[in-house]
């Protein structure tokens, strides 16, 4: 007997692979702490602001969501071979890409785009050492097209998973190669 088959659409949903194209990023101005109601309210306010200007954080690709544990060998008394012990946690650099739009370009220290402004402020702080580098927490929501949002506002679907990247700061910024012979390729900002 196929239990998931008996569940109908829910069973179909549980058997479907999660598509990689349906995600959203939320850059938080304050550190996120799920146990703190004020931090949750601030995150919801950030979500509302970004919903009004969804183009600001519309990234086409996110890469580097990795977490790994290092190990070291430990010679424990009574054992003839060393034992593996967990050593430290390491993370990969998060790389995000989006199509470059005129609003993403900062001019003379002013940017219409919050992400561009954050990158510019960080680069200036590192170069001049006059300001503190401002970190942000980033929430990445994963959606599934079969899980529709019944409310007409907000995303088209409900999140099924998410990632919290804590204390992120930009370390590198760039654009794709400029090519005068290819008139169809847009510039990608990384």
Coordinates of C-alpha atoms in Angstrom, one line a residue:
X1 CA 0.0 0.0 0.0
X2 CA 1.4 3.4 -1.0
X3 CA 0.7 5.7 1.9
X4 CA 1.9 8.8 0.0
X5 CA -0.3 7.9 -2.9
X6 CA -3.3 7.9 -0.5
X7 CA -2.5 11.5 0.5
X8 CA -3.1 12.8 -3.0
X9 CA -1.7 16.3 -3.8
X10 CA 0.2 16.3 -0.5
X11 CA 1.9 13.0 -1.4
X12 CA 2.7 14.5 -4.8
X13 CA 4.2 17.5 -3.1
X14 CA 6.3 15.3 -0.7
X15 CA 7.7 13.3 -3.7
X16 CA 8.6 16.3 -5.9
X17 CA 12.2 17.5 -5.9
X18 CA 12.6 21.1 -4.7
X19 CA 13.3 23.4 -7.7
X20 CA 16.4 25.5 -7.4
X21 CA 14.9 28.6 -9.2
X22 CA 12.3 29.5 -6.6
X23 CA 14.0 31.4 -3.8
X24 CA 14.2 34.8 -2.2
X25 CA 16.8 36.6 -0.1
X26 CA 16.1 38.9 2.7
X27 CA 18.9 41.2 4.0
X28 CA 18.2 42.1 7.7
X29 CA 19.3 45.4 9.1
X30 CA 19.5 43.9 12.7
X31 CA 20.8 40.5 13.8
X32 CA 18.1 37.8 13.7
X33 CA 17.2 36.0 16.9
X34 CA 14.1 33.8 16.5
X35 CA 13.6 33.8 20.3
X36 CA 13.4 37.6 20.4
X37 CA 10.0 39.0 19.4
X38 CA 11.5 42.4 18.6
X39 CA 14.1 40.9 16.2
X40 CA 11.3 38.9 14.5
X41 CA 9.3 42.1 14.2
X42 CA 12.3 43.9 12.7
X43 CA 12.8 41.0 10.2
X44 CA 9.1 41.3 9.2
X45 CA 9.5 45.1 8.7
X46 CA 12.6 44.5 6.6
X47 CA 10.6 41.9 4.6
X48 CA 7.8 44.5 4.1
X49 CA 10.3 47.1 2.9
X50 CA 11.9 44.7 0.5
X51 CA 8.5 43.5 -0.8
X52 CA 7.8 47.1 -1.9
X53 CA 11.1 47.1 -3.7
X54 CA 11.6 43.4 -4.7
X55 CA 14.0 44.3 -7.5
X56 CA 16.6 45.4 -5.0
X57 CA 17.2 41.9 -3.8
X58 CA 16.2 39.9 -6.9
X59 CA 19.2 37.6 -7.3
X60 CA 19.4 35.1 -10.1
X61 CA 21.9 32.8 -8.4
X62 CA 23.1 31.9 -4.9
X63 CA 26.1 29.7 -4.4
X64 CA 28.2 28.7 -1.4
X65 CA 25.7 27.5 1.1
X66 CA 28.1 25.1 2.7
X67 CA 29.0 24.1 6.2
X68 CA 31.7 21.6 7.1
X69 CA 33.4 20.3 10.1
X70 CA 37.2 19.7 10.3
X71 CA 38.6 16.8 12.2
X72 CA 41.8 16.2 14.1
X73 CA 43.3 13.0 15.4
X74 CA 43.4 12.4 19.1
X75 CA 45.5 9.7 20.8
X76 CA 43.2 8.4 23.5
X77 CA 44.7 6.2 26.3
X78 CA 43.8 2.6 25.8
X79 CA 43.3 2.8 22.0
X80 CA 45.9 1.6 19.6
X81 CA 44.8 3.9 16.7
X82 CA 44.0 7.6 16.9
X83 CA 40.4 8.6 17.0
X84 CA 38.9 11.4 14.9
X85 CA 37.6 14.3 16.9
X86 CA 35.5 17.2 15.5
X87 CA 37.8 20.3 15.3
X88 CA 36.1 23.4 14.0
X89 CA 33.3 24.5 11.7
X90 CA 34.1 26.2 8.4
X91 CA 31.8 27.9 6.0
X92 CA 32.2 28.8 2.3
X93 CA 32.0 32.3 0.9
X94 CA 28.5 33.0 -0.2
X95 CA 28.3 34.2 -3.9
X96 CA 25.2 36.0 -5.2
X97 CA 24.6 37.1 -8.7
X98 CA 22.0 39.3 -10.3
X99 CA 21.6 41.2 -13.6
X100 CA 23.1 44.7 -13.4
X101 CA 20.4 47.4 -13.6
X102 CA 21.0 51.2 -13.7
X103 CA 19.7 51.5 -10.2
X104 CA 22.4 49.1 -8.9
X105 CA 25.2 51.6 -9.9
X106 CA 26.4 53.9 -7.2
X107 CA 27.3 57.4 -8.2
X108 CA 29.6 59.6 -6.1
X109 CA 28.8 57.7 -2.9
X110 CA 25.1 57.5 -3.4
X111 CA 23.2 54.3 -4.3
X112 CA 19.5 53.8 -4.9
X113 CA 20.0 50.1 -4.2
X114 CA 20.4 48.9 -0.5
X115 CA 22.8 46.1 -1.4
X116 CA 25.0 48.3 -3.6
X117 CA 25.1 50.9 -0.8
X118 CA 26.1 48.2 1.7
X119 CA 28.9 47.0 -0.6
X120 CA 30.1 50.5 -1.2
X121 CA 30.0 51.4 2.6
X122 CA 31.9 48.2 3.4
X123 CA 34.6 48.9 0.8
X124 CA 35.0 52.5 2.0
X125 CA 35.2 51.4 5.7
X126 CA 37.9 48.8 4.9
X127 CA 39.9 51.2 2.8
X128 CA 39.8 54.2 5.2
X129 CA 39.4 52.5 8.6
X130 CA 37.1 55.3 9.6
X131 CA 34.0 53.3 10.2
X132 CA 33.1 49.9 11.5
X133 CA 32.3 47.2 8.9
X134 CA 28.5 46.6 9.2
X135 CA 27.5 43.0 9.0
X136 CA 24.0 41.8 8.1
X137 CA 22.1 38.6 8.6
X138 CA 20.7 37.1 5.4
X139 CA 17.6 34.9 5.3
X140 CA 17.3 32.8 2.2
X141 CA 13.8 31.3 1.7
X142 CA 13.2 28.3 -0.5
X143 CA 9.8 27.9 -2.1
X144 CA 8.0 25.1 -3.9
X145 CA 5.5 25.9 -6.8
X146 CA 3.0 23.4 -5.5
X147 CA 2.7 25.1 -2.1
X148 CA 0.6 28.2 -3.2
X149 CA 0.2 31.1 -0.9
X150 CA -3.6 31.6 -0.2
X151 CA -3.1 35.3 0.7
X152 CA -3.0 37.6 -2.4
X153 CA -0.1 39.6 -0.9
X154 CA 3.5 38.4 -0.4
X155 CA 5.2 35.7 -2.4
X156 CA 3.3 33.4 -4.7
X157 CA 4.2 30.4 -2.6
X158 CA 4.9 29.6 1.0
X159 CA 8.5 28.8 2.1
X160 CA 9.3 25.2 2.8
X161 CA 12.9 25.7 3.9
X162 CA 15.3 28.4 4.7
X163 CA 18.9 29.3 5.5
X164 CA 20.1 31.9 7.9
X165 CA 23.5 33.4 7.1
X166 CA 24.8 35.3 10.1
X167 CA 27.2 38.2 10.2
X168 CA 27.7 38.5 6.4
X169 CA 29.7 41.2 4.9
X170 CA 30.8 41.8 1.3
X171 CA 34.4 40.9 0.4
X172 CA 34.3 41.1 -3.3
X173 CA 32.3 42.8 -6.0
X174 CA 32.5 42.5 -9.8
X175 CA 30.7 42.4 -13.1
X176 CA 30.8 40.0 -16.0
X177 CA 33.0 40.6 -19.0
X178 CA 32.0 43.3 -21.3
X179 CA 31.7 42.1 -24.9
X180 CA 31.0 44.4 -27.8
X181 CA 30.2 41.6 -30.2
X182 CA 27.4 40.0 -28.1
X183 CA 24.4 42.3 -28.0
X184 CA 22.1 39.8 -26.2
X185 CA 24.1 39.1 -23.0
X186 CA 23.2 41.3 -20.0
X187 CA 25.9 42.3 -17.5
X188 CA 25.9 40.1 -14.4
X189 CA 26.8 41.6 -11.1
X190 CA 28.5 39.3 -8.6

